[in-house]
């Protein structure tokens, strides 16, 4: 499965890093205090992790910020990945048949 990465995730990661640094915490301590795997937290800061709502809430509580502060302005379509959807099984089979028979 490809690693999610798009501008909104990179911005969120930067906000998490800034809030953590403002409190003088290292990644491990913030992750531990928030009951989050440290490696997964590191992925969030690097903008390649896609957090769950529970993760965002735990982090916002520990960082002392409102969840909305972390997410403000990230609903801009330009910051999101391109719209795409996977093939259905029937679409995949049709495409295989099309390629096979020219």
Coordinates of C-alpha atoms in Angstrom, one line a residue:
X1 CA 0.0 0.0 0.0
X2 CA 1.5 3.4 -0.9
X3 CA 2.4 5.8 1.8
X4 CA -0.1 8.6 1.9
X5 CA 1.6 12.0 1.3
X6 CA 0.0 15.2 0.3
X7 CA 0.4 18.9 1.2
X8 CA -2.3 18.8 4.0
X9 CA -0.4 16.0 5.8
X10 CA 2.9 17.9 5.5
X11 CA 1.3 21.0 7.0
X12 CA -0.3 19.1 9.8
X13 CA 3.1 17.4 10.5
X14 CA 4.8 20.9 10.7
X15 CA 2.1 22.1 13.1
X16 CA 2.5 19.1 15.4
X17 CA 6.3 19.6 15.4
X18 CA 6.0 23.3 16.2
X19 CA 3.6 22.6 19.1
X20 CA 5.8 19.8 20.4
X21 CA 8.9 21.9 20.3
X22 CA 7.1 24.8 22.0
X23 CA 6.6 22.5 24.9
X24 CA 10.1 21.3 24.9
X25 CA 9.1 17.7 24.3
X26 CA 10.9 15.1 22.2
X27 CA 8.9 12.9 19.8
X28 CA 9.2 9.8 22.1
X29 CA 7.8 11.5 25.2
X30 CA 4.9 13.1 23.3
X31 CA 4.0 9.8 21.6
X32 CA 4.3 7.9 24.9
X33 CA 2.2 10.5 26.8
X34 CA -0.4 10.4 24.0
X35 CA -0.5 6.6 23.9
X36 CA 0.7 6.6 20.3
X37 CA 3.5 4.4 18.8
X38 CA 6.6 6.6 18.6
X39 CA 7.4 5.5 15.0
X40 CA 3.9 6.3 13.9
X41 CA 4.2 9.7 15.5
X42 CA 7.4 10.4 13.7
X43 CA 5.6 9.5 10.4
X44 CA 3.0 12.1 11.3
X45 CA 5.6 14.9 11.7
X46 CA 7.2 13.9 8.5
X47 CA 3.9 14.3 6.7
X48 CA 3.6 10.6 5.6
X49 CA 1.3 9.3 8.3
X50 CA -2.5 9.7 8.2
X51 CA -3.8 10.0 11.7
X52 CA -7.1 8.8 13.0
X53 CA -9.5 11.1 14.8
X54 CA -8.5 9.5 18.2
X55 CA -4.8 10.1 17.5
X56 CA -5.5 13.8 16.7
X57 CA -7.6 14.2 19.8
X58 CA -4.9 12.5 22.0
X59 CA -2.2 14.7 20.6
X60 CA -4.2 17.9 20.9
X61 CA -5.0 17.2 24.5
X62 CA -1.3 16.5 25.3
X63 CA -0.2 19.5 23.3
X64 CA -2.8 21.8 24.9
X65 CA -4.2 22.9 21.5
X66 CA -7.7 22.6 20.1
X67 CA -8.0 20.0 17.4
X68 CA -9.3 22.7 15.1
X69 CA -6.0 24.6 15.4
X70 CA -4.1 21.6 14.0
X71 CA -6.6 21.3 11.1
X72 CA -7.4 24.9 10.3
X73 CA -7.3 25.6 6.6
X74 CA -6.5 22.1 5.6
X75 CA -9.8 21.7 3.8
X76 CA -8.6 23.4 0.7
X77 CA -8.9 21.1 -2.3
X78 CA -5.4 22.1 -3.5
X79 CA -3.9 20.6 -0.3
X80 CA -5.6 17.2 -0.8
X81 CA -4.5 14.3 -3.0
X82 CA -5.9 14.0 -6.5
X83 CA -9.3 12.4 -6.7
X84 CA -9.0 8.8 -7.6
X85 CA -10.7 5.5 -7.0
X86 CA -9.6 1.9 -7.4
X87 CA -10.9 -0.3 -10.2
X88 CA -13.8 -2.6 -9.3
X89 CA -13.2 -6.2 -10.0
X90 CA -15.5 -6.1 -13.0
X91 CA -13.8 -3.0 -14.4
X92 CA -10.4 -4.8 -14.0
X93 CA -11.7 -7.9 -15.9
X94 CA -13.2 -5.7 -18.7
X95 CA -9.9 -3.9 -19.1
X96 CA -8.0 -7.2 -19.2
X97 CA -10.3 -8.5 -21.9
X98 CA -10.1 -5.3 -23.9
X99 CA -6.3 -5.5 -23.8
X100 CA -6.2 -9.1 -24.7
X101 CA -8.5 -8.7 -27.7
X102 CA -7.2 -5.4 -28.9

